Amino acid sequence: MFNCVKLTPYACATIFAVQCLTIHAQQMSVSQAGNPRIDFIPGDEQSRASQSNLLGTVQLPLDYEIGLNITPDATTVAAWSNIIHITANDNNCCNPGDRVPGIWFYAGTTRLHIIDGHSPVSSNDECTTPLQLPALQTTRVRLFLTTTQTRVFFNDTLVCSEARADRAIYPNAKVYASNPWFPASNAWISGFYLQPLRVVRGYQQHTFLGPQPQQLSRGYNLGTIDLPINYEIGFSVVPTALVLGYSNIIHMTANRNDCCNPGDRIPGVWFYPNTTRLHSIFGSRALENDECPILTPLPMGAATQMVIRMNNSNMTVFLNGTAACTESRTQQSVFNGATFFASDPWYPSAQATIANLYITDLNAAAAPLTITGLSTMVAAALSDAQSDVATIDGALSTTASEIRADARDLAFVVGNLTASVTGINTTVNAQGSRLGDVARAGDTLGAYLQDNVTTLTGLHTTLQGRVADVQLNVSETRATLTATQTDVGYLRGNTSASLSRLNTNVTSLGQQQATTAGLVARVQNNVTSLSSTLSATSAGLGSLRSALQSALAGLSYDITRPDAGATGIPQVTGDGQDVVVAAGSGGTVRVSGSTCASMDLCAALEQISTITTALNTAVAPSPP
């Protein structure tokens, strides 16, 4: 928000003087009225701690909150090393306001050394914690600095608390990350902010929200308040929708923590999941998370006036003026600097609006109004008014001081600009005579160039003729090239056709060769088979001839056909080797003393004779 103060006075004076100062003055006034949060390093950015890194200049109120995320490296610095340092005096130590606050790592460790120097008595007072931050992990560190105490939280857990007094408003505090007086820590920083706190003290009744209904918002901080033993909190709530989980309405915590230590919920009010039934908790030192049970849910869309009344012995919740529950309270304590949320940052906000939110100090309300009491109230109001006046005076003083400083810077810039304009005029006058010499030299150069132009014109004409000849040659060459391309195309076509036919013939010849080879193979197979057959047949015939010769060996016969003597009918005789056909006599055939008495036998013998003759011929040696 305070981007202006990050600029140098010279830059503000020359570029954004009026606008920057106006914004700055507006922000200073709003910081008291609306408690704006100042983000030095946004939560979505990480910045390395760097020595002498000035982030800006701010006005520190009496009560404020500082938060940052710290991620230490794996290695530490051997000496004390600084992370952040806010100083009202631009000084290291040890005057009031020098460290408000400052945060270091102890030498060679990640243990934090947290100093809040607020008064002459305790200008270098430490809020001591023995804990070391884990390396390479992010720890959320928050400091709550008020007129009565300093409290430090690690990840919403209170780690140290120190009493404070005599805190002052510092209108021109510088913010470093890290400072110029120590080495920078080996750590990354993100989410570094300052939030002015609205602290309620010395009240009989204080109103946080008026009659205008306000939608609940997660993490909305209403302010810080000192809680007595006996007090009453009241508000009007209108449920508008259901939430699946627990959803928060209000939460007052002395430890800036959700649960479950004494003072974490003093009180807290939620809706049970997916209903409008109230979950009301008050954590005392005896029972840190004690519920005052209410069974009846609130009507949807209608306003319910809820009052929570605390006293020494019990807690009572009233709904629309009727007591809904009562729980006993023991071991009560006064809690100073309690934070009031509507709703808290640990649960989703209830889907509801809230209005007329107030707190009443029942001790102060019960006391009679005496001159002493009235004087106390007037003194408290006067103190608050003086604080506000001091704040406004500080803001106006700071703004006026910056306006005067920026006006001086602006006058310095104007003086520089005036001197620069004077110098430019002198330079222009000095260069005037030189420009005349340049003009005369230009005329001489013009005449020389004119002569060269004539010569160049002749050369241009000659070149045009040569260009025409070249263009003609190019045209003829193009025509020749076109004809050659046509012939080449024709030749390519014929060559392609010839190659195609040649490929076809080669393919056909290959097929014919394959066919011929097959025929030759088959002929060779047939010759081989025929030769084998002839050899086998010859062998068989020889065997048959031998068998017949063996059968006929020694066989003598004399065949006389029954019709022997007939004309033309021969007589067959044989000796077992040859068959002789001759004319016989008689009507009988005799074989080895037997008589062939039938024509069938005679015919058989004749066939044997014929076969024998044929076999003799077949097995006879072939002529050479």
Coordinates of C-alpha atoms in Angstrom, one line a residue:
M1 CA 0.0 0.0 0.0
F2 CA 2.8 2.4 0.8
N3 CA 4.5 2.1 -2.5
C4 CA 5.2 5.9 -2.6
V5 CA 7.5 5.7 0.4
K6 CA 9.6 3.1 -1.5
L7 CA 10.5 5.8 -4.1
T8 CA 13.4 8.1 -3.7
P9 CA 12.5 11.8 -3.0
Y10 CA 14.0 12.7 -6.4
A11 CA 11.7 10.2 -8.2
C12 CA 8.6 11.4 -6.4
A13 CA 9.5 15.1 -7.1
T14 CA 10.1 14.5 -10.9
I15 CA 7.4 12.0 -11.7
F16 CA 4.6 11.6 -9.2
A17 CA 5.1 14.4 -6.7
V18 CA 1.6 15.6 -6.2
Q19 CA -0.2 12.3 -6.7
C20 CA 2.2 10.4 -4.6
L21 CA 1.9 12.8 -1.6
T22 CA -1.9 12.9 -1.9
I23 CA -2.1 9.1 -1.7
H24 CA 0.4 9.0 1.1
A25 CA -1.7 11.5 3.1
Q26 CA -4.9 9.6 2.4
Q27 CA -3.3 6.3 3.6
M28 CA -2.0 7.8 6.8
S29 CA -5.5 9.1 7.7
V30 CA -7.1 5.8 6.8
S31 CA -4.6 3.9 8.9
Q32 CA -6.2 5.4 12.0
A33 CA -9.8 5.2 10.8
G34 CA -10.0 1.8 9.1
N35 CA -6.9 0.0 10.4
P36 CA -5.6 -1.0 6.9
R37 CA -3.1 -3.9 6.6
I38 CA 0.3 -3.0 5.2
D39 CA 1.9 -5.8 3.1
F40 CA 5.6 -5.4 2.8
I41 CA 6.1 -8.8 1.1
P42 CA 2.9 -10.5 -0.1
G43 CA 2.0 -14.0 0.9
D44 CA 2.4 -15.4 -2.6
E45 CA 6.0 -14.0 -2.9
Q46 CA 9.3 -15.2 -1.3
S47 CA 12.1 -12.7 -0.7
R48 CA 15.6 -13.6 0.5
A49 CA 16.7 -11.8 3.6
S50 CA 19.3 -9.3 2.3
Q51 CA 21.4 -6.9 4.3
S52 CA 20.4 -3.2 4.3
N53 CA 17.2 -4.1 2.4
L54 CA 14.9 -1.1 3.2
L55 CA 11.2 -2.1 2.4
G56 CA 9.6 1.2 3.3
T57 CA 8.7 3.8 6.0
V58 CA 5.5 3.6 8.1
Q59 CA 3.8 5.1 11.0
L60 CA 3.6 2.8 14.0
P61 CA 0.5 3.1 16.2
L62 CA 0.3 2.1 19.8
D63 CA -1.1 -1.3 19.1
Y64 CA -0.2 -3.4 16.1
E65 CA 0.3 -6.9 14.8
I66 CA 3.3 -8.1 12.7
G67 CA 3.3 -11.4 10.8
L68 CA 5.7 -13.2 8.5
N69 CA 6.6 -16.6 7.2
I70 CA 10.2 -17.7 7.8
T71 CA 11.9 -20.6 6.0
P72 CA 15.4 -21.2 7.2
D73 CA 18.1 -22.7 5.0
A74 CA 19.9 -26.0 5.9
T75 CA 23.0 -24.0 6.7
T76 CA 23.1 -21.3 9.4
V77 CA 25.2 -18.1 9.8
A78 CA 28.0 -18.4 12.4
A79 CA 27.3 -14.9 13.8
W80 CA 24.1 -13.2 15.0
S81 CA 22.0 -12.7 11.8
N82 CA 19.1 -10.4 11.2
I83 CA 15.7 -11.3 9.6
I84 CA 13.6 -8.1 10.0
H85 CA 14.1 -4.9 12.0
I86 CA 11.6 -2.0 12.4
T87 CA 13.4 1.1 13.9
A88 CA 11.9 4.5 14.6
N89 CA 15.3 6.1 14.9
D90 CA 17.2 4.3 12.0
N91 CA 19.5 3.0 14.7
N92 CA 20.5 -0.5 15.8
C93 CA 20.3 -0.2 19.6
C94 CA 19.6 0.6 22.5
N95 CA 17.3 3.6 22.7
P96 CA 13.4 3.5 22.9
G97 CA 12.1 2.9 19.4
D98 CA 15.4 1.4 18.1
R99 CA 13.9 -2.1 17.9
V100 CA 10.1 -2.1 17.6
P101 CA 10.6 -4.9 17.0
G102 CA 13.7 -6.7 15.7
I103 CA 14.0 -10.4 15.0
W104 CA 17.4 -12.3 14.7
F105 CA 18.7 -15.8 14.6
Y106 CA 21.0 -16.7 17.5
A107 CA 24.6 -17.3 16.2
G108 CA 24.9 -20.7 14.5
T109 CA 21.2 -21.7 15.1
T110 CA 17.7 -21.1 14.0
R111 CA 16.5 -20.0 17.4
L112 CA 14.8 -16.6 17.2
H113 CA 16.0 -13.6 19.2
I114 CA 12.9 -11.3 19.4
I115 CA 13.4 -7.8 20.8
D116 CA 10.7 -5.1 21.5
G117 CA 12.3 -2.0 22.9
H118 CA 9.5 0.3 23.9
S119 CA 10.6 2.4 26.9
P120 CA 13.7 3.9 28.5
V121 CA 13.5 1.2 31.1
S122 CA 13.3 -1.7 28.7
S123 CA 14.6 -0.5 25.3
N124 CA 16.1 -3.9 24.5
D125 CA 13.6 -6.3 26.1
E126 CA 13.6 -9.9 24.7
C127 CA 10.5 -12.1 24.4
T128 CA 12.4 -15.3 25.1
T129 CA 11.6 -18.6 23.4
P130 CA 14.0 -21.6 23.4
L131 CA 12.5 -23.2 20.2
Q132 CA 14.5 -23.4 17.0
L133 CA 12.7 -23.2 13.6
P134 CA 12.9 -26.3 11.5
A135 CA 15.3 -26.0 8.5
L136 CA 13.7 -26.0 5.1
Q137 CA 10.2 -25.7 6.6
T138 CA 8.0 -22.6 6.8
T139 CA 7.0 -21.3 10.2
R140 CA 4.3 -18.7 10.6
V141 CA 5.5 -16.1 13.1
R142 CA 3.1 -13.4 14.5
L143 CA 3.8 -10.7 17.1
F144 CA 1.0 -8.8 18.9
L145 CA 2.5 -5.5 20.3
T146 CA 0.2 -3.5 22.5
T147 CA 0.5 -0.9 25.2
T148 CA 0.3 -3.6 27.9
Q149 CA 2.1 -6.6 26.5
T150 CA 4.0 -8.4 23.7
R151 CA 2.9 -11.8 22.6
V152 CA 4.6 -14.1 20.1
F153 CA 3.0 -17.0 18.2
F154 CA 4.5 -19.8 16.1
N155 CA 1.9 -21.4 13.8
D156 CA -0.9 -20.0 16.1
T157 CA 0.7 -21.4 19.3
L158 CA 1.7 -18.9 22.0
V159 CA 5.5 -19.3 22.6
C160 CA 6.2 -16.2 24.8
S161 CA 4.5 -13.2 26.4
E162 CA 6.1 -10.1 28.0
A163 CA 4.6 -7.2 29.8
R164 CA 4.9 -3.7 28.2
A165 CA 4.3 -0.1 29.2
D166 CA 5.0 3.4 28.0
R167 CA 4.7 2.6 24.3
A168 CA 4.7 5.6 22.0
I169 CA 3.5 6.4 18.5
Y170 CA 6.4 6.5 15.9
P171 CA 5.5 8.5 12.8
N172 CA 8.5 7.6 10.6
A173 CA 9.7 4.1 11.4
K174 CA 11.9 2.3 8.8
V175 CA 11.3 -1.3 7.9
Y176 CA 14.3 -3.5 7.0
A177 CA 14.6 -7.1 5.9
S178 CA 17.3 -7.3 6.9
N179 CA 19.0 -4.4 8.7
P180 CA 22.4 -2.8 7.8
W181 CA 24.1 -3.6 11.2
F182 CA 24.1 -7.5 11.1
P183 CA 24.7 -10.1 8.4
A184 CA 21.5 -11.3 6.8
S185 CA 20.1 -14.6 7.9
N186 CA 20.1 -17.6 5.6
A187 CA 16.3 -17.6 5.3
W188 CA 13.4 -16.8 3.0
I189 CA 10.6 -14.4 4.0
S190 CA 7.0 -14.2 2.7
G191 CA 3.7 -12.8 3.9
F192 CA 5.4 -10.0 5.8
Y193 CA 2.7 -7.5 7.0
L194 CA 1.8 -4.9 9.7
Q195 CA -1.7 -4.6 10.9
P196 CA -2.8 -1.8 13.2
L197 CA -5.0 -3.2 16.1
R198 CA -8.1 -1.7 17.5
V199 CA -7.7 -2.1 21.2
V200 CA -10.7 -1.6 23.6
R201 CA -9.8 -0.6 27.1
G202 CA -11.6 1.1 30.1
Y203 CA -15.0 0.5 28.7
Q204 CA -18.4 0.0 30.3
Q205 CA -19.9 -1.1 27.0
H206 CA -18.3 -1.2 23.6
T207 CA -20.1 -1.7 20.3
F208 CA -18.2 -3.6 17.6
L209 CA -20.9 -3.8 14.9
G210 CA -24.0 -1.6 14.6
P211 CA -27.5 -2.4 13.4
Q212 CA -26.6 -2.9 9.7
P213 CA -26.3 -6.7 9.1
Q214 CA -22.9 -7.8 8.1
Q215 CA -22.0 -11.1 6.4
L216 CA -19.6 -13.2 8.4
S217 CA -16.1 -13.4 7.0
R218 CA -13.5 -15.9 7.8
G219 CA -10.6 -14.4 9.8
Y220 CA -12.2 -11.0 10.2
N221 CA -10.5 -9.4 13.2
L222 CA -12.8 -7.0 15.1
G223 CA -10.1 -5.8 17.4
T224 CA -8.3 -6.5 20.7
I225 CA -10.0 -6.1 24.1
D226 CA -9.2 -6.5 27.8
L227 CA -11.6 -9.0 29.3
P228 CA -12.7 -8.7 33.0
I229 CA -14.0 -11.6 35.1
N230 CA -17.7 -10.7 34.5
Y231 CA -18.9 -9.5 31.1
E232 CA -21.7 -9.9 28.6
I233 CA -21.5 -10.4 24.8
G234 CA -24.6 -9.8 22.7
F235 CA -25.5 -9.9 19.0
S236 CA -28.3 -10.6 16.5
V237 CA -27.7 -13.5 14.0
V238 CA -29.7 -14.5 10.9
P239 CA -28.8 -18.0 9.4
T240 CA -29.1 -17.9 5.6
A241 CA -27.8 -21.4 4.5
L242 CA -26.3 -24.6 5.9
V243 CA -22.6 -25.6 6.0
L244 CA -21.5 -29.2 5.9
G245 CA -18.9 -28.9 8.6
Y246 CA -18.6 -26.9 11.8
S247 CA -18.9 -23.2 10.9
N248 CA -17.9 -20.3 13.1
I249 CA -20.0 -17.2 14.1
I250 CA -17.8 -15.5 16.8
H251 CA -14.6 -16.4 18.6
M252 CA -12.8 -14.5 21.3
T253 CA -9.3 -15.9 22.1
A254 CA -6.7 -14.6 24.6
N255 CA -3.9 -16.8 23.0
R256 CA -4.7 -16.2 19.3
N257 CA -5.3 -20.0 19.2
D258 CA -8.3 -22.2 18.4
C259 CA -8.2 -24.9 21.1
C260 CA -7.8 -26.3 23.7
N261 CA -5.9 -24.2 26.3
P262 CA -7.3 -21.9 29.0
G263 CA -8.3 -18.7 27.2
D264 CA -8.5 -20.2 23.7
R265 CA -12.3 -20.0 23.6
I266 CA -13.7 -17.2 25.9
P267 CA -16.2 -17.8 24.3
G268 CA -16.6 -19.3 20.8
V269 CA -19.9 -19.9 19.0
W270 CA -20.4 -22.3 16.1
F271 CA -23.2 -24.0 14.1
Y272 CA -23.1 -27.8 14.2
P273 CA -22.5 -29.4 10.8
N274 CA -25.4 -29.0 8.4
T275 CA -27.7 -27.5 11.0
T276 CA -28.4 -24.2 12.7
R277 CA -28.0 -25.7 16.2
L278 CA -25.6 -23.7 18.3
H279 CA -22.3 -25.0 19.7
S280 CA -21.3 -22.6 22.5
I281 CA -17.9 -23.1 24.2
F282 CA -16.2 -21.3 27.1
G283 CA -12.8 -22.5 28.1
S284 CA -11.8 -21.8 31.7
R285 CA -8.7 -22.8 33.5
A286 CA -10.6 -25.8 35.0
L287 CA -12.4 -26.9 31.7
E288 CA -10.7 -25.6 28.6
N289 CA -13.4 -26.6 26.1
D290 CA -16.6 -26.7 28.2
E291 CA -19.9 -26.6 26.2
C292 CA -23.2 -24.9 27.2
P293 CA -25.5 -27.3 25.2
I294 CA -28.4 -25.9 23.3
L295 CA -30.6 -28.4 21.5
T296 CA -33.0 -26.2 19.6
P297 CA -31.7 -25.0 16.2
L298 CA -32.2 -21.3 15.2
P299 CA -34.8 -20.5 12.6
M300 CA -33.5 -20.1 9.1
G301 CA -33.8 -16.6 7.6
A302 CA -35.0 -15.1 10.9
A303 CA -33.1 -12.9 13.4
T304 CA -32.3 -14.4 16.8
Q305 CA -30.9 -12.2 19.6
M306 CA -28.2 -14.1 21.4
V307 CA -26.7 -12.9 24.7
I308 CA -23.8 -14.7 26.5
R309 CA -23.4 -13.6 30.1
M310 CA -20.3 -14.5 32.1
N311 CA -19.9 -14.2 35.9
N312 CA -17.8 -15.6 38.7
S313 CA -19.8 -18.9 38.9
N314 CA -21.5 -19.6 35.6
M315 CA -22.1 -19.0 31.9
T316 CA -25.7 -18.4 30.7
V317 CA -26.8 -18.2 27.1
F318 CA -30.1 -16.3 26.3
L319 CA -32.0 -16.6 23.0
N320 CA -34.5 -13.8 22.5
G321 CA -34.5 -13.1 26.2
T322 CA -35.0 -16.7 27.4
A323 CA -32.3 -18.7 29.1
A324 CA -31.3 -21.6 26.8
C325 CA -28.5 -23.1 28.8
T326 CA -26.4 -22.5 32.0
E327 CA -22.9 -24.0 32.8
S328 CA -20.9 -23.5 35.9
R329 CA -17.5 -21.6 35.7
T330 CA -14.6 -22.0 38.0
Q331 CA -11.0 -20.7 38.2
Q332 CA -11.8 -17.6 36.1
S333 CA -9.1 -15.1 35.1
V334 CA -8.7 -11.7 33.6
F335 CA -7.5 -11.8 30.0
N336 CA -5.8 -8.7 28.6
G337 CA -5.4 -8.3 24.8
A338 CA -7.9 -10.9 23.7
T339 CA -8.6 -11.0 20.0
F340 CA -12.2 -10.9 18.8
F341 CA -13.1 -12.6 15.5
A342 CA -16.3 -12.7 13.5
S343 CA -15.6 -15.3 12.2
D344 CA -12.3 -17.0 13.2
P345 CA -9.6 -18.1 10.8
W346 CA -9.7 -21.8 11.8
Y347 CA -13.2 -22.8 10.6
P348 CA -15.4 -21.9 7.6
S349 CA -17.7 -18.9 8.2
A350 CA -21.3 -19.7 9.1
Q351 CA -23.6 -18.7 6.3
A352 CA -25.3 -16.0 8.3
T353 CA -25.4 -12.2 8.9
I354 CA -24.6 -10.6 12.3
A355 CA -25.5 -7.2 13.7
N356 CA -25.6 -5.2 17.0
L357 CA -22.5 -6.9 18.3
Y358 CA -21.4 -5.5 21.7
I359 CA -19.6 -6.3 24.9
T360 CA -20.4 -5.0 28.4
D361 CA -18.1 -4.9 31.4
L362 CA -20.6 -6.2 34.1
N363 CA -18.3 -5.0 36.9
A364 CA -18.2 -1.5 35.5
A365 CA -22.0 -1.6 34.8
A366 CA -22.8 -2.7 38.3
A367 CA -20.7 0.0 40.0
P368 CA -22.5 3.2 40.9
L369 CA -21.7 6.3 38.9
T370 CA -19.6 8.4 41.4
I371 CA -17.4 11.4 40.9
T372 CA -14.4 9.1 41.1
G373 CA -15.9 6.7 38.5
L374 CA -16.9 9.6 36.3
S375 CA -13.4 11.0 36.6
T376 CA -11.9 7.6 35.6
M377 CA -14.2 7.4 32.6
V378 CA -13.4 10.9 31.5
A379 CA -9.7 10.3 32.0
A380 CA -9.8 7.2 29.9
A381 CA -11.8 9.0 27.2
L382 CA -9.4 11.9 27.4
S383 CA -6.4 9.5 27.1
D384 CA -8.0 7.9 24.0
A385 CA -8.7 11.3 22.5
Q386 CA -5.1 12.5 23.2
S387 CA -3.8 9.3 21.6
D388 CA -6.0 10.0 18.5
V389 CA -4.8 13.6 18.4
A390 CA -1.2 12.5 18.7
T391 CA -1.7 10.0 15.9
I392 CA -3.3 12.6 13.7
D393 CA -0.6 15.2 14.6
G394 CA 2.0 12.6 13.8
A395 CA 0.4 11.8 10.4
L396 CA 0.0 15.5 9.6
S397 CA 3.6 16.2 10.7
T398 CA 4.9 13.4 8.7
T399 CA 2.9 14.5 5.6
A400 CA 3.9 18.1 6.0
S401 CA 7.6 17.2 6.5
E402 CA 7.5 15.0 3.4
I403 CA 5.7 17.8 1.4
R404 CA 8.4 20.2 2.4
A405 CA 11.2 17.7 1.5
D406 CA 9.6 16.9 -1.8
A407 CA 9.1 20.6 -2.5
R408 CA 12.8 21.1 -2.0
D409 CA 13.5 18.2 -4.3
L410 CA 11.1 19.7 -6.8
A411 CA 12.8 23.1 -6.6
F412 CA 16.2 21.3 -7.1
V413 CA 14.8 19.5 -10.2
V414 CA 13.4 22.8 -11.6
G415 CA 16.8 24.5 -11.0
N416 CA 18.5 21.7 -12.8
L417 CA 16.0 21.9 -15.7
T418 CA 16.5 25.7 -15.9
A419 CA 20.3 25.3 -16.0
S420 CA 19.9 22.6 -18.7
V421 CA 17.7 24.8 -20.9
T422 CA 20.2 27.7 -20.6
G423 CA 23.0 25.4 -21.6
I424 CA 21.1 24.1 -24.5
N425 CA 20.4 27.7 -25.7
T426 CA 24.1 28.6 -25.4
T427 CA 25.0 25.5 -27.4
V428 CA 22.4 26.3 -30.1
N429 CA 23.8 29.9 -30.5
A430 CA 27.4 28.5 -30.6
Q431 CA 26.4 26.1 -33.3
G432 CA 24.7 28.8 -35.5
S433 CA 27.8 30.0 -37.2
R434 CA 28.9 26.4 -37.7
L435 CA 25.6 25.8 -39.5
G436 CA 26.5 28.6 -41.9
D437 CA 29.8 27.0 -42.8
V438 CA 28.0 23.8 -43.2
A439 CA 25.5 25.4 -45.6
R440 CA 28.3 26.8 -47.8
A441 CA 30.1 23.5 -47.8
G442 CA 26.8 22.0 -48.9
D443 CA 26.5 24.3 -51.9
T444 CA 30.0 23.3 -53.1
L445 CA 29.2 19.7 -52.6
G446 CA 25.9 20.2 -54.5
A447 CA 27.8 21.5 -57.6
Y448 CA 30.2 18.6 -57.4
L449 CA 27.3 16.2 -57.2
Q450 CA 25.6 17.8 -60.2
D451 CA 28.7 17.0 -62.4
N452 CA 28.7 13.5 -61.1
V453 CA 25.0 13.2 -61.9
T454 CA 25.6 14.0 -65.6
T455 CA 28.3 11.4 -65.8
L456 CA 26.2 8.9 -64.1
T457 CA 23.3 9.6 -66.5
G458 CA 25.5 8.6 -69.4
L459 CA 26.6 5.4 -67.7
H460 CA 22.9 4.7 -66.9
T461 CA 22.0 4.9 -70.6
T462 CA 24.9 2.6 -71.6
L463 CA 23.9 0.1 -68.9
Q464 CA 20.3 0.2 -70.2
G465 CA 21.5 -0.9 -73.7
R466 CA 23.5 -3.7 -72.2
V467 CA 20.6 -4.8 -70.1
A468 CA 18.4 -5.0 -73.2
D469 CA 21.0 -7.2 -74.9
V470 CA 21.2 -9.4 -71.9
Q471 CA 17.4 -9.7 -71.7
L472 CA 17.3 -10.7 -75.5
N473 CA 19.9 -13.4 -74.8
V474 CA 18.0 -14.5 -71.8
S475 CA 14.8 -14.8 -74.0
E476 CA 16.6 -16.9 -76.7
T477 CA 18.2 -19.1 -74.1
R478 CA 14.8 -19.7 -72.4
A479 CA 13.3 -20.7 -75.8
T480 CA 16.2 -23.2 -76.4
L481 CA 15.8 -24.5 -73.0
T482 CA 12.1 -25.0 -73.5
A483 CA 12.6 -27.0 -76.8
T484 CA 15.3 -29.1 -75.1
Q485 CA 13.0 -29.8 -72.2
T486 CA 10.3 -30.9 -74.7
D487 CA 12.8 -33.3 -76.4
V488 CA 14.0 -34.6 -73.1
G489 CA 10.4 -35.3 -72.2
Y490 CA 9.7 -37.2 -75.4
L491 CA 12.9 -39.2 -75.0
R492 CA 12.0 -39.9 -71.4
G493 CA 8.6 -41.2 -72.6
N494 CA 10.0 -43.5 -75.3
T495 CA 12.7 -44.8 -73.0
S496 CA 10.1 -45.5 -70.4
A497 CA 8.0 -47.5 -72.9
S498 CA 11.0 -49.5 -74.1
L499 CA 12.1 -50.3 -70.6
S500 CA 8.6 -51.5 -69.8
R501 CA 8.5 -53.8 -72.8
L502 CA 12.0 -55.1 -72.0
N503 CA 11.0 -55.8 -68.5
T504 CA 7.9 -57.7 -69.8
N505 CA 10.0 -59.8 -72.2
V506 CA 12.5 -60.5 -69.5
T507 CA 9.7 -61.7 -67.2
S508 CA 8.2 -63.9 -70.0
L509 CA 11.6 -65.4 -70.9
G510 CA 12.2 -66.2 -67.2
Q511 CA 8.8 -67.9 -67.1
Q512 CA 9.6 -69.9 -70.3
Q513 CA 13.0 -70.9 -68.9
A514 CA 11.3 -72.2 -65.8
T515 CA 8.7 -74.1 -67.9
T516 CA 11.5 -75.7 -70.1
A517 CA 13.5 -76.6 -67.1
G518 CA 10.4 -78.4 -65.7
L519 CA 9.8 -80.2 -69.0
V520 CA 13.4 -81.3 -69.2
A521 CA 13.2 -82.6 -65.6
R522 CA 10.0 -84.5 -66.3
V523 CA 11.5 -86.0 -69.6
Q524 CA 14.6 -87.1 -67.6
N525 CA 12.4 -88.6 -64.9
N526 CA 10.3 -90.4 -67.6
V527 CA 13.5 -91.8 -69.3
T528 CA 14.8 -92.9 -66.0
S529 CA 11.5 -94.5 -65.2
L530 CA 11.3 -96.2 -68.7
S531 CA 14.8 -97.5 -68.4
S532 CA 14.0 -98.9 -65.0
T533 CA 10.8 -100.5 -66.4
L534 CA 12.6 -102.0 -69.5
S535 CA 15.3 -103.4 -67.2
A536 CA 12.7 -104.9 -64.9
T537 CA 10.7 -106.2 -67.9
S538 CA 13.8 -107.8 -69.5
A539 CA 14.7 -109.4 -66.2
G540 CA 11.1 -110.6 -65.8
L541 CA 11.0 -112.0 -69.3
G542 CA 14.3 -113.8 -68.8
S543 CA 13.0 -115.3 -65.6
L544 CA 9.8 -116.4 -67.4
R545 CA 11.8 -117.9 -70.3
S546 CA 14.0 -119.8 -67.9
A547 CA 10.9 -121.0 -66.0
L548 CA 9.2 -122.2 -69.2
Q549 CA 12.4 -123.8 -70.4
S550 CA 12.7 -125.6 -67.0
A551 CA 9.0 -126.7 -67.2
L552 CA 9.4 -128.0 -70.7
A553 CA 12.7 -129.6 -70.2
G554 CA 12.6 -133.3 -70.8
L555 CA 9.0 -133.1 -72.0
S556 CA 8.5 -135.1 -75.1
Y557 CA 5.1 -135.2 -76.7
D558 CA 3.5 -136.4 -79.8
I559 CA 0.4 -134.5 -80.5
T560 CA -2.1 -136.0 -82.9
R561 CA -5.1 -133.7 -83.3
P562 CA -8.4 -135.4 -83.3
D563 CA -8.9 -134.3 -86.8
A564 CA -5.5 -135.6 -87.8
G565 CA -5.4 -136.5 -91.4
A566 CA -7.7 -133.7 -92.4
T567 CA -6.4 -131.6 -95.1
G568 CA -4.4 -128.6 -93.9
I569 CA -4.4 -129.5 -90.3
P570 CA -0.8 -130.1 -89.1
Q571 CA 0.5 -132.4 -86.5
V572 CA 2.4 -130.8 -83.6
T573 CA 5.4 -132.6 -82.1
G574 CA 8.1 -131.4 -79.7
D575 CA 11.0 -132.4 -77.6
G576 CA 10.6 -129.9 -74.8
Q577 CA 13.0 -127.5 -76.4
D578 CA 11.3 -126.6 -79.7
V579 CA 7.8 -127.1 -81.0
V580 CA 7.5 -128.7 -84.4
V581 CA 4.2 -128.6 -86.3
A582 CA 3.9 -131.4 -88.8
A583 CA 1.2 -133.5 -90.3
G584 CA 0.3 -136.3 -88.1
S585 CA -1.7 -139.4 -88.5
G586 CA -4.4 -140.9 -86.3
G587 CA -6.9 -139.1 -84.3
T588 CA -5.2 -138.8 -81.0
V589 CA -2.5 -136.6 -79.3
R590 CA 0.0 -138.2 -77.1
V591 CA 2.2 -136.4 -74.6
S592 CA 4.7 -138.5 -72.6
G593 CA 2.7 -141.5 -73.5
S594 CA -0.6 -139.8 -72.9
T595 CA -3.1 -139.2 -75.5
C596 CA -4.4 -135.7 -76.3
A597 CA -8.0 -136.6 -76.6
S598 CA -9.4 -133.1 -77.0
M599 CA -9.0 -130.0 -79.1
D600 CA -8.5 -127.8 -76.0
L601 CA -5.3 -129.6 -75.0
C602 CA -4.0 -129.4 -78.5
A603 CA -4.7 -125.7 -78.6
A604 CA -2.9 -125.2 -75.3
L605 CA 0.1 -126.9 -76.6
E606 CA 0.1 -124.9 -79.7
Q607 CA -0.1 -121.6 -77.6
I608 CA 2.9 -122.9 -75.5
S609 CA 4.8 -123.4 -78.6
T610 CA 3.9 -119.9 -79.9
I611 CA 4.9 -118.3 -76.5
T612 CA 8.1 -120.1 -76.5
T613 CA 9.0 -118.8 -79.9
A614 CA 8.1 -115.3 -78.9
L615 CA 10.2 -115.5 -75.7
N616 CA 13.1 -116.8 -77.6
T617 CA 12.8 -113.7 -79.9
A618 CA 12.4 -111.3 -77.0
V619 CA 15.3 -112.4 -75.0
A620 CA 17.6 -112.8 -77.9
P621 CA 20.6 -110.5 -77.6
S622 CA 20.1 -107.2 -79.4
P623 CA 22.3 -106.5 -82.3
P624 CA 25.2 -104.2 -81.7

